[in-house]
Short mmCIF file of N, CA and C in Angstrom, two decimals:
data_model
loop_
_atom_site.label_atom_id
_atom_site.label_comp_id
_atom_site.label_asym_id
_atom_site.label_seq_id
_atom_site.Cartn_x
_atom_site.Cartn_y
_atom_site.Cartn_z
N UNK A 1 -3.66 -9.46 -1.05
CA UNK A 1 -4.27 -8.86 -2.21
C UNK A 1 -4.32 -7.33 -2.09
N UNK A 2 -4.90 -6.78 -0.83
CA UNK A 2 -4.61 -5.35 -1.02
C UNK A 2 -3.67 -4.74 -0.79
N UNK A 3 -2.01 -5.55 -0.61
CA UNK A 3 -1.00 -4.91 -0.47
C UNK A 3 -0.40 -4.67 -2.26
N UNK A 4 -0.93 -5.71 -2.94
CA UNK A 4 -0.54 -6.24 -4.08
C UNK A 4 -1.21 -4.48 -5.27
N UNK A 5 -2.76 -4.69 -4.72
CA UNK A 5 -3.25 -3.65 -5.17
C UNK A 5 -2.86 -2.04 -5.02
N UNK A 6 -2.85 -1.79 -3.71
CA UNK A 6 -1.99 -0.15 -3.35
C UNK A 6 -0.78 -0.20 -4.14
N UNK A 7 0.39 -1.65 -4.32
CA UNK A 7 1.62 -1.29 -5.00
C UNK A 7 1.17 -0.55 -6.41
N UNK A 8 0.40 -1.44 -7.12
CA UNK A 8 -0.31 -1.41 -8.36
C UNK A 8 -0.90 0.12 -8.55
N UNK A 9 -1.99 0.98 -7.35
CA UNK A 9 -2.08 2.00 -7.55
C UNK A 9 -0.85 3.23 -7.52
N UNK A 10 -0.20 2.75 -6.42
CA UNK A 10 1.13 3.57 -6.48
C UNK A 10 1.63 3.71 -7.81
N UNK A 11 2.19 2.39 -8.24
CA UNK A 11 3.01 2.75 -9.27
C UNK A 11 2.04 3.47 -10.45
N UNK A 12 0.91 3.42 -10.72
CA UNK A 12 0.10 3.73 -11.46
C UNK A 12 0.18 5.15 -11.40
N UNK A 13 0.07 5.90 -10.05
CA UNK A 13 -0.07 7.12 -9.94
C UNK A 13 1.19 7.95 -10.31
N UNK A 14 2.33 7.28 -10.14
CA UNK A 14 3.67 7.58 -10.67
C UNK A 14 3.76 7.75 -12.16
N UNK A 15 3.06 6.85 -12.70
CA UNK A 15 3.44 6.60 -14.00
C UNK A 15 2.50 7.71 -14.86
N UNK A 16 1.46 7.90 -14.33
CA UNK A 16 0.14 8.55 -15.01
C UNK A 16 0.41 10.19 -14.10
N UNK A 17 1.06 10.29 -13.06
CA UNK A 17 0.98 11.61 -12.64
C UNK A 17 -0.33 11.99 -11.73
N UNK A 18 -1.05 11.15 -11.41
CA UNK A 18 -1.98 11.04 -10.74
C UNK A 18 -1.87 10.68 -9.07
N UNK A 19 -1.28 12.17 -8.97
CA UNK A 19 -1.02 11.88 -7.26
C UNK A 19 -1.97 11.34 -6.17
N UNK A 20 -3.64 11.59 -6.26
CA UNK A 20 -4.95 10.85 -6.44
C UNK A 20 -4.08 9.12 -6.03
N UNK A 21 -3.84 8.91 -6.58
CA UNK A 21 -3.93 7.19 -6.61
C UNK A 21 -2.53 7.15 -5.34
N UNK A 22 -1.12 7.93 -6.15
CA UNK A 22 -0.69 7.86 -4.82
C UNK A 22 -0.73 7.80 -3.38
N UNK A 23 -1.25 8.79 -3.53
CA UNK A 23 -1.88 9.12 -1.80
C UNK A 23 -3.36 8.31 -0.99
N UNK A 24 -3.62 7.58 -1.95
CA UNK A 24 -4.36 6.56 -1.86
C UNK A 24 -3.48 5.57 -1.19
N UNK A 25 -2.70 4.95 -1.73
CA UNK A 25 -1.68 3.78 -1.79
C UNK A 25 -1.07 4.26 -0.40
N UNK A 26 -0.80 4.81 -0.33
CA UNK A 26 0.08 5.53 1.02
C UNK A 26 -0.77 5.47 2.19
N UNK A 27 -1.95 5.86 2.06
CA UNK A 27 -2.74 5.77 3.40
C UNK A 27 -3.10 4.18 3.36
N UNK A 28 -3.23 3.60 2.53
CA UNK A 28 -3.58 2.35 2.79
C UNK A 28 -2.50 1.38 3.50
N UNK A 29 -1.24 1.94 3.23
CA UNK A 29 0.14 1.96 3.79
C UNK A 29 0.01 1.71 5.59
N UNK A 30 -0.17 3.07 5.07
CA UNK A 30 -0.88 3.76 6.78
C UNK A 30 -1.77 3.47 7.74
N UNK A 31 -2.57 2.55 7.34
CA UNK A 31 -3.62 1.92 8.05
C UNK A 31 -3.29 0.33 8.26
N UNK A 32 -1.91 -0.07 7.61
CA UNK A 32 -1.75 -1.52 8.09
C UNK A 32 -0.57 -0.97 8.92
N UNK A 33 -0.04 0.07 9.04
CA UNK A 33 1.54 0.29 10.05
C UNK A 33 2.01 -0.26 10.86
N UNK A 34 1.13 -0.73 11.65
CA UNK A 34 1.69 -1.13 13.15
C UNK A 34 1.63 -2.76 12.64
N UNK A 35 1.04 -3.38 11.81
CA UNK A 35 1.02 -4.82 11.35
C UNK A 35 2.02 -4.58 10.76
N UNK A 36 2.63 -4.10 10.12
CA UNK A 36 3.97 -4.33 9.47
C UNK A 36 5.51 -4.25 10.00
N UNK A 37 4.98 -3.40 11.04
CA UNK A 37 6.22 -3.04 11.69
C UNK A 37 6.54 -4.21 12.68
N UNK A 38 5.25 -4.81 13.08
CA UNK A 38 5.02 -5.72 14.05
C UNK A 38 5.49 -7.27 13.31
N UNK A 39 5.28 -7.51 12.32
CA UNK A 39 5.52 -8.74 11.48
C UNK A 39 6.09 -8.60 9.97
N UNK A 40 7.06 -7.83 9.69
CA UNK A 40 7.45 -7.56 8.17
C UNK A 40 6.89 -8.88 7.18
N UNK A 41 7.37 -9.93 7.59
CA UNK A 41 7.34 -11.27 6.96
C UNK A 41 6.64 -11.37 6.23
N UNK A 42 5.23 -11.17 7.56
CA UNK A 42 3.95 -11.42 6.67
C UNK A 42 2.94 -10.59 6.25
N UNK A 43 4.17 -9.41 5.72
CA UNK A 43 3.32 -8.60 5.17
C UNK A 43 4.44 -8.26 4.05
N UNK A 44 5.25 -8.87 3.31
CA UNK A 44 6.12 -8.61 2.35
C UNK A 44 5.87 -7.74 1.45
N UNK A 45 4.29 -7.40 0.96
CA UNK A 45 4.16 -6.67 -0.39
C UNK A 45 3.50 -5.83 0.16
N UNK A 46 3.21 -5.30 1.03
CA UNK A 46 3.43 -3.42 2.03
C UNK A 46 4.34 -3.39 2.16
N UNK A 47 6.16 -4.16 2.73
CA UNK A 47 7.10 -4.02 2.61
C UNK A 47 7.60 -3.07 1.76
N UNK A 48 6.91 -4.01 0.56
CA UNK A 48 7.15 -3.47 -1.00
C UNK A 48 7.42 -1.80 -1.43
N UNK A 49 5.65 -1.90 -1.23
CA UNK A 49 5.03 -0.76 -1.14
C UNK A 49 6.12 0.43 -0.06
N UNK A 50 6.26 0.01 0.90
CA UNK A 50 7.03 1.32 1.95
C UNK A 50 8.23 1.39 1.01
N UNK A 51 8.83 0.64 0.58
CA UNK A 51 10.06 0.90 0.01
C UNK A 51 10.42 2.32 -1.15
N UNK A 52 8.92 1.70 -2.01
CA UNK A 52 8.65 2.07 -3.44
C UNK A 52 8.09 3.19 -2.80
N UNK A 53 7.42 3.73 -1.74
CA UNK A 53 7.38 5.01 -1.08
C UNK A 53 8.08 5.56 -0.44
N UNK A 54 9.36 5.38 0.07
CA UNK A 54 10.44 6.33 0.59
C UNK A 54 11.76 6.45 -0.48
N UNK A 55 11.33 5.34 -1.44
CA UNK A 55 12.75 5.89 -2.32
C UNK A 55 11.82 4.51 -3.64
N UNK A 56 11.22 5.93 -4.21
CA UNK A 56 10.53 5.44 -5.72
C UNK A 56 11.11 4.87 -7.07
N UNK A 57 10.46 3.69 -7.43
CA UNK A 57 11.26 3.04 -8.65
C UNK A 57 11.90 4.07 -9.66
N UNK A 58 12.97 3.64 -10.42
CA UNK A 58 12.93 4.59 -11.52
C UNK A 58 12.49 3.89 -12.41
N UNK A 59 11.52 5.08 -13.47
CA UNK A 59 10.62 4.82 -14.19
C UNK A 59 11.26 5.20 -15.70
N UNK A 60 11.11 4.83 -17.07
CA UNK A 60 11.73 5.09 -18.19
C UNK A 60 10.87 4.36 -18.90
N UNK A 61 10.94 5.97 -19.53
CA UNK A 61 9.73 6.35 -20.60
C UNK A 61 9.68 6.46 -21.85
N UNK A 62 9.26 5.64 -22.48
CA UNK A 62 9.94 5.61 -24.36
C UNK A 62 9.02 5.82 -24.79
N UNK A 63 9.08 6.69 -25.88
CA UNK A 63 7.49 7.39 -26.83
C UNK A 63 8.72 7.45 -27.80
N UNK A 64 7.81 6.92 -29.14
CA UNK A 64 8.56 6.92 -30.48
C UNK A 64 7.82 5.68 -31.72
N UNK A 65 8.29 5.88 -32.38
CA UNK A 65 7.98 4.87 -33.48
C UNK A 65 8.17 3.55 -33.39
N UNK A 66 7.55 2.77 -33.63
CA UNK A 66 7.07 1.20 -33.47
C UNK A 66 8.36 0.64 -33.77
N UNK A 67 9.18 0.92 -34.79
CA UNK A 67 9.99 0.10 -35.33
C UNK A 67 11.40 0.59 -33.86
N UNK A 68 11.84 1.43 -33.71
CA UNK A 68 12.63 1.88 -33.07
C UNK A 68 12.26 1.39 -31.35
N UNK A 69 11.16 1.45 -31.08
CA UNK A 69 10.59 1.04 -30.05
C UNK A 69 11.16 -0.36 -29.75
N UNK A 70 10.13 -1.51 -30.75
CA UNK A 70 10.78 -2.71 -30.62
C UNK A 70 12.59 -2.63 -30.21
N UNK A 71 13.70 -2.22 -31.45
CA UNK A 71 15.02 -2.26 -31.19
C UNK A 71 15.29 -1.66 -29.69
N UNK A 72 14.99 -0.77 -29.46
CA UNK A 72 15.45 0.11 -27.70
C UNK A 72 14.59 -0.82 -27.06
N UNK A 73 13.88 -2.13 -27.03
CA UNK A 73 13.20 -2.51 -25.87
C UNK A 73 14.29 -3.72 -25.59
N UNK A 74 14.61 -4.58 -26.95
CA UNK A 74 15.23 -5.59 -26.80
C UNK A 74 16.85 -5.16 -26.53
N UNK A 75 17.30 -3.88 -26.35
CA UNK A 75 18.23 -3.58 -25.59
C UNK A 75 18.23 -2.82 -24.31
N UNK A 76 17.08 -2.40 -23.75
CA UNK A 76 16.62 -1.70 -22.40
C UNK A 76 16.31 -2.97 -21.76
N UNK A 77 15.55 -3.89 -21.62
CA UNK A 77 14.97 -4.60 -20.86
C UNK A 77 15.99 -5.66 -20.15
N UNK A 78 17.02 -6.24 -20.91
CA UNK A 78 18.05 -7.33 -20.28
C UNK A 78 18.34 -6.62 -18.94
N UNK A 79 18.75 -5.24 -19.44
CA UNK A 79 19.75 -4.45 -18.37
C UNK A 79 19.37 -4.12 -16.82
N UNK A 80 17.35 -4.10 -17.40
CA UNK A 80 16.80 -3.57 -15.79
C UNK A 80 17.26 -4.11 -14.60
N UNK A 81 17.10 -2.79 -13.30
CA UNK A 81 17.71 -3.52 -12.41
C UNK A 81 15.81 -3.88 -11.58
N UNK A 82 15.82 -4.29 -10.21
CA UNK A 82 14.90 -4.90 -9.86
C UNK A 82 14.21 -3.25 -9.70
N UNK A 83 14.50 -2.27 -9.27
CA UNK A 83 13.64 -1.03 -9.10
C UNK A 83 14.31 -0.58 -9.85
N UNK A 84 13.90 -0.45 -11.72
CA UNK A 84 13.35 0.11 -12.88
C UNK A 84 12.10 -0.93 -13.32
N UNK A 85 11.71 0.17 -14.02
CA UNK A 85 10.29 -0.42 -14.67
C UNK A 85 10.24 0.75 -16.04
N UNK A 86 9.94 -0.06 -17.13
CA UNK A 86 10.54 0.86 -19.02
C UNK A 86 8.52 0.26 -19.13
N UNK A 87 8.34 1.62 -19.66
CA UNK A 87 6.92 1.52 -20.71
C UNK A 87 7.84 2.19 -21.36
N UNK A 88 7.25 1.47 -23.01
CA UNK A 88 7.40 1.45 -24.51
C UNK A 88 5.77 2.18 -24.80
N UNK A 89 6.20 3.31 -25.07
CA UNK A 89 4.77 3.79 -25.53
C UNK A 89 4.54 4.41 -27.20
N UNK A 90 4.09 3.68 -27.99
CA UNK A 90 4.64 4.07 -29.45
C UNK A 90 4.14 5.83 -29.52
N UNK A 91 4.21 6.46 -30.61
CA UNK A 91 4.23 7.73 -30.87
C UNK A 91 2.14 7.66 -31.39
N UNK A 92 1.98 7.12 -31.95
CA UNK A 92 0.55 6.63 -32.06
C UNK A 92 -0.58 6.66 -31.28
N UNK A 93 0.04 6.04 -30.22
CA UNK A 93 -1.06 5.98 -28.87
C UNK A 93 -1.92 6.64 -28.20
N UNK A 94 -2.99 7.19 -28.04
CA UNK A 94 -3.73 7.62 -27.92
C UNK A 94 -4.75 7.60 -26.43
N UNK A 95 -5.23 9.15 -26.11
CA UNK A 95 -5.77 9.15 -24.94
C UNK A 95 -5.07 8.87 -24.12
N UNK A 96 -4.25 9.19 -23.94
CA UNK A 96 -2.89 8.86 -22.55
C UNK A 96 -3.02 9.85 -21.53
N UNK A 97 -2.60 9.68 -20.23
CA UNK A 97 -2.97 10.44 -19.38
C UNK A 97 -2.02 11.37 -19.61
N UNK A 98 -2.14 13.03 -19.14
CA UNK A 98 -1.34 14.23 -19.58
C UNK A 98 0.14 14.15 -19.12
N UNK A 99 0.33 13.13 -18.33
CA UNK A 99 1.63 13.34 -17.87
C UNK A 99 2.66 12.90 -18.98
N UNK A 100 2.01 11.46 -19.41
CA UNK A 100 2.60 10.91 -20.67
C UNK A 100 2.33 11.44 -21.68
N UNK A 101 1.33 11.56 -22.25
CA UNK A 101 1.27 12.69 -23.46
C UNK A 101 1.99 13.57 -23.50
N UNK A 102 2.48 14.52 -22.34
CA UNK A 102 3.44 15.82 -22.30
C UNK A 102 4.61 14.92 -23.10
N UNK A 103 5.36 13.79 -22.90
CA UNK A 103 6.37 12.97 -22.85
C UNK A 103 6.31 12.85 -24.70
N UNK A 104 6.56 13.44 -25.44
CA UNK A 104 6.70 13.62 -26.94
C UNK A 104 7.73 14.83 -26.93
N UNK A 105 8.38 14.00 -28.68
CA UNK A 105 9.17 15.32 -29.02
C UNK A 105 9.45 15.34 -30.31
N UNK A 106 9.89 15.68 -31.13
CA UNK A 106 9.80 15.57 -32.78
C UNK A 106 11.26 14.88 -33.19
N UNK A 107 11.55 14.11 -32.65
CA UNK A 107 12.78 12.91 -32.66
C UNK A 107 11.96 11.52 -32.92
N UNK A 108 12.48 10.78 -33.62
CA UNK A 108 12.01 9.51 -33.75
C UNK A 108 11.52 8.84 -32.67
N UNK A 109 12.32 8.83 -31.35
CA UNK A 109 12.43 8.23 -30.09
C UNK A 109 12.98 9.23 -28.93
N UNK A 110 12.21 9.38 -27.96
CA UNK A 110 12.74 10.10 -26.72
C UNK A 110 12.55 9.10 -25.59
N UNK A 111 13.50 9.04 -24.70
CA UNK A 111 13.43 8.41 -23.52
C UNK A 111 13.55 9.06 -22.11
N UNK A 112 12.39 9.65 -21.21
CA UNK A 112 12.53 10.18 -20.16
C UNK A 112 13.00 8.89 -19.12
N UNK A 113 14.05 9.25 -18.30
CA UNK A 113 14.13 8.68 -17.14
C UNK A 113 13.75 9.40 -15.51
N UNK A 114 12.47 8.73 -15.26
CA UNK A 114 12.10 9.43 -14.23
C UNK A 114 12.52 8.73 -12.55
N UNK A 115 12.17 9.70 -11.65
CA UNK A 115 12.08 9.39 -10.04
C UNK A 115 11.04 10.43 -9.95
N UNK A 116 10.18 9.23 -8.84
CA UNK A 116 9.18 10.03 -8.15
C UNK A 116 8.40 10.88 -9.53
N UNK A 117 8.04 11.98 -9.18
CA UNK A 117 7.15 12.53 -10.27
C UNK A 117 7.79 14.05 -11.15
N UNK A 118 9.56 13.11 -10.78
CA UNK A 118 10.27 14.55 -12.06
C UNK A 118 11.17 13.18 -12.62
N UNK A 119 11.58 14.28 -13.60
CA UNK A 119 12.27 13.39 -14.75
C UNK A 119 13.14 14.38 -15.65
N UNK A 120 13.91 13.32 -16.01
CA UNK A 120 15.91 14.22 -16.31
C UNK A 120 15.32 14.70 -17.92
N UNK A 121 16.28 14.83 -18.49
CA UNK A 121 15.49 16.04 -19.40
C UNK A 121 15.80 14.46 -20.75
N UNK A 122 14.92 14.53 -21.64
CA UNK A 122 15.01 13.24 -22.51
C UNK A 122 15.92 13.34 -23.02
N UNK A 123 16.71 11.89 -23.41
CA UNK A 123 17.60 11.01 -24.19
C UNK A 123 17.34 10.66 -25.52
N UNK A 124 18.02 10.64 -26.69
CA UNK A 124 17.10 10.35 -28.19
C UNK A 124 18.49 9.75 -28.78
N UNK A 125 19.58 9.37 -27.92
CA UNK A 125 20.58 8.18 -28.13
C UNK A 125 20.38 6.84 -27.31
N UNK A 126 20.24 6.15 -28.06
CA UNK A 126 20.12 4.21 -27.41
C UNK A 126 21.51 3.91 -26.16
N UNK A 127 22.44 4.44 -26.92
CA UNK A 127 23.80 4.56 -25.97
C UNK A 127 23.94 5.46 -25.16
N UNK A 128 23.34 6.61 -24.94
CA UNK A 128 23.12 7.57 -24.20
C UNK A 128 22.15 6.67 -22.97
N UNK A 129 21.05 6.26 -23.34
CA UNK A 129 20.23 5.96 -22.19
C UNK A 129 20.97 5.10 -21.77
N UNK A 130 21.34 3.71 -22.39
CA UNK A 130 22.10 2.86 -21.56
C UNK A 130 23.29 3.45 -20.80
N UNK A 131 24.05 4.10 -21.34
CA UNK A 131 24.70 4.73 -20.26
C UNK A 131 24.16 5.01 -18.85
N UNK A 132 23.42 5.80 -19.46
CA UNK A 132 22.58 6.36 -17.78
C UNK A 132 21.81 5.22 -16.86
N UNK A 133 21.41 4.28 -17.35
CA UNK A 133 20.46 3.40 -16.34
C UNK A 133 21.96 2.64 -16.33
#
């Protein structure tokens, strides 16, 4: 359970920009080390976690209108590979943490594709992003 949880804050802190939660996740990392190194097996989801901390999921970021949203999800999502992870965040949404809020643009649909806590400059073609992931 608390390997399950640090993944959960990690990716959280990635997603929200909240290095706070990262570095949380990481020391908690850090304090099972020698159990993991000692037994990977049975510790599969710190495994996880070390992975998703030396070489971070890529993350892809959609802010846009509901209707356009839906269409780019049901063609983003078949494609993911096992480390991507797509939030659909409509243009509407509200109180978002600043990292995502920054993530707007006056295009119907923008799609950041991020690593770690930078990200390529946004996409506002459906065929463009698929290209890239």
């Amino acid at each position: 359970g608390n390997a399950v949880a640090a993944l959960a804050l990690y990716r959280l802190g990635l997603l929200t920009g909240y290095r706070t939660y990262t570095e949380n996740a990481e020391k908690a990392l850090q304090s099972v080390a020698d159990n993991v190194n000692q037994t990977p097996l049975h510790a599969a989801s710190f495994v996880a976690l070390l992975e998703a901390v030396h070489r971070p999921p890529c993350q892809i970021i959609l802010r846009g209108e509901r209707p356009l949203l839906n269409r780019w999800r049901s063609q983003v999502l078949p494609g993911l590979q096992p480390d991507q992870m797509a939030y659909f965040i409509p243009d509407d949404a509200r109180d978002l943490p600043p990292a995502i809020a920054q993530r707007s643009s006056d295009k119907p649909i923008s799609a950041w594709i991020c690593e770690g806590f930078s990200c390529r400059p946004p996409v506002h073609d459906l065929d463009s992003l698929l290209a890239e992931l």
